């Protein structure tokens, strides 16, 4: 058994989203992204499917030129190779599920370059 928490040791960065691996299993990676209001993750894509959960807060999630307001409790599944972007409308905690083939370093790179 592996255990992690979306709320314990939550840390925000001042100028960019904070990315932390919570669980690394045989089949997936569970990532926590902490975004202050106004933080963005510029348009990016991954070759693999992802699941995004808004654990706390509210974000604008852009896909195919449309912006969707996602709030606490919302889940989004996105196929691979779909460009998307995020903007925190409130301080937000986001759970991102990656396939094992994807990397947390890619997500950190997106956050660092946004």
Coordinates of C-alpha atoms in Angstrom, one line a residue:
X1 CA 0.0 0.0 0.0
X2 CA 1.1 3.5 -0.7
X3 CA -0.4 6.6 0.9
X4 CA -0.4 10.3 0.0
X5 CA -2.3 13.5 0.9
X6 CA -3.6 16.3 -1.3
X7 CA -3.7 18.6 1.7
X8 CA -0.7 17.8 3.8
X9 CA 2.5 19.8 3.2
X10 CA 0.8 21.9 0.5
X11 CA 3.2 24.6 -0.7
X12 CA 2.7 27.3 -3.3
X13 CA 5.3 29.0 -5.4
X14 CA 5.1 32.8 -5.7
X15 CA 5.4 33.1 -9.4
X16 CA 4.5 29.7 -10.9
X17 CA 2.6 26.6 -10.2
X18 CA 4.1 24.1 -7.7
X19 CA 4.3 20.5 -9.0
X20 CA 4.8 17.6 -6.7
X21 CA 4.6 13.8 -7.3
X22 CA 2.3 12.3 -4.6
X23 CA 2.3 8.7 -5.7
X24 CA 4.3 6.7 -8.3
X25 CA 2.7 3.3 -8.8
X26 CA 3.2 0.5 -11.3
X27 CA 0.5 2.0 -13.6
X28 CA 0.2 5.7 -13.0
X29 CA 1.7 8.9 -11.4
X30 CA -0.5 11.1 -9.2
X31 CA 0.7 14.7 -9.3
X32 CA -0.4 17.7 -7.1
X33 CA -0.3 21.1 -8.8
X34 CA -0.8 24.1 -6.4
X35 CA -1.6 27.3 -8.2
X36 CA -2.2 30.7 -6.8
X37 CA -4.9 32.9 -8.3
X38 CA -3.5 34.2 -11.6
X39 CA -1.0 31.5 -12.1
X40 CA -1.0 30.0 -15.6
X41 CA 0.2 26.9 -17.4
X42 CA 0.6 27.9 -21.0
X43 CA -0.7 25.8 -23.8
X44 CA 0.9 22.4 -23.9
X45 CA 0.1 18.7 -24.6
X46 CA 1.1 15.3 -23.7
X47 CA 1.2 12.2 -26.0
X48 CA -0.7 10.3 -23.3
X49 CA -4.2 10.6 -21.8
X50 CA -4.6 12.5 -18.5
X51 CA -7.2 13.0 -15.8
X52 CA -7.5 16.4 -14.1
X53 CA -9.4 16.8 -10.8
X54 CA -10.0 20.1 -9.2
X55 CA -9.6 19.3 -5.5
X56 CA -9.9 22.9 -4.3
X57 CA -10.4 26.2 -6.0
X58 CA -11.4 27.1 -9.6
X59 CA -9.5 27.2 -12.9
X60 CA -10.2 28.1 -16.5
X61 CA -9.3 25.1 -18.6
X62 CA -8.7 25.9 -22.3
X63 CA -9.2 23.2 -25.0
X64 CA -9.7 23.8 -28.8
X65 CA -10.2 27.5 -28.3
X66 CA -12.9 27.1 -25.7
X67 CA -12.4 28.0 -22.0
X68 CA -14.2 25.9 -19.4
X69 CA -14.7 26.9 -15.8
X70 CA -13.8 24.0 -13.6
X71 CA -14.4 24.1 -9.8
X72 CA -13.9 22.0 -6.8
X73 CA -15.0 18.4 -7.5
X74 CA -14.8 18.6 -11.3
X75 CA -13.0 15.9 -13.3
X76 CA -11.8 16.1 -16.8
X77 CA -10.4 13.3 -19.0
X78 CA -8.3 14.4 -22.0
X79 CA -7.0 12.3 -24.8
X80 CA -3.3 12.5 -25.6
X81 CA -2.0 15.2 -28.1
X82 CA -4.8 17.6 -27.2
X83 CA -3.4 21.2 -26.6
X84 CA -4.7 22.6 -23.4
X85 CA -3.9 25.4 -20.9
X86 CA -4.8 26.3 -17.3
X87 CA -5.4 29.6 -15.4
X88 CA -6.2 29.7 -11.7
X89 CA -9.2 31.9 -11.0
X90 CA -8.8 31.2 -7.3
X91 CA -6.0 29.6 -5.2
X92 CA -6.3 26.0 -6.4
X93 CA -5.1 22.4 -5.8
X94 CA -5.2 20.2 -8.8
X95 CA -4.7 16.4 -8.9
X96 CA -3.3 15.2 -12.2
X97 CA -3.2 11.5 -13.1
X98 CA -0.6 10.5 -15.6
X99 CA 0.0 7.2 -17.3
X100 CA 3.3 5.5 -16.3
X101 CA 4.7 6.3 -19.7
X102 CA 4.4 10.1 -19.0
X103 CA 6.8 12.0 -16.6
X104 CA 6.5 14.4 -13.8
X105 CA 9.5 16.2 -15.3
X106 CA 7.4 17.1 -18.3
X107 CA 4.8 18.7 -16.1
X108 CA 7.4 20.6 -14.1
X109 CA 8.8 21.9 -17.3
X110 CA 5.4 23.2 -18.4
X111 CA 5.0 25.0 -15.0
X112 CA 8.6 26.4 -15.1
X113 CA 8.1 27.8 -18.6
X114 CA 4.6 29.3 -18.1

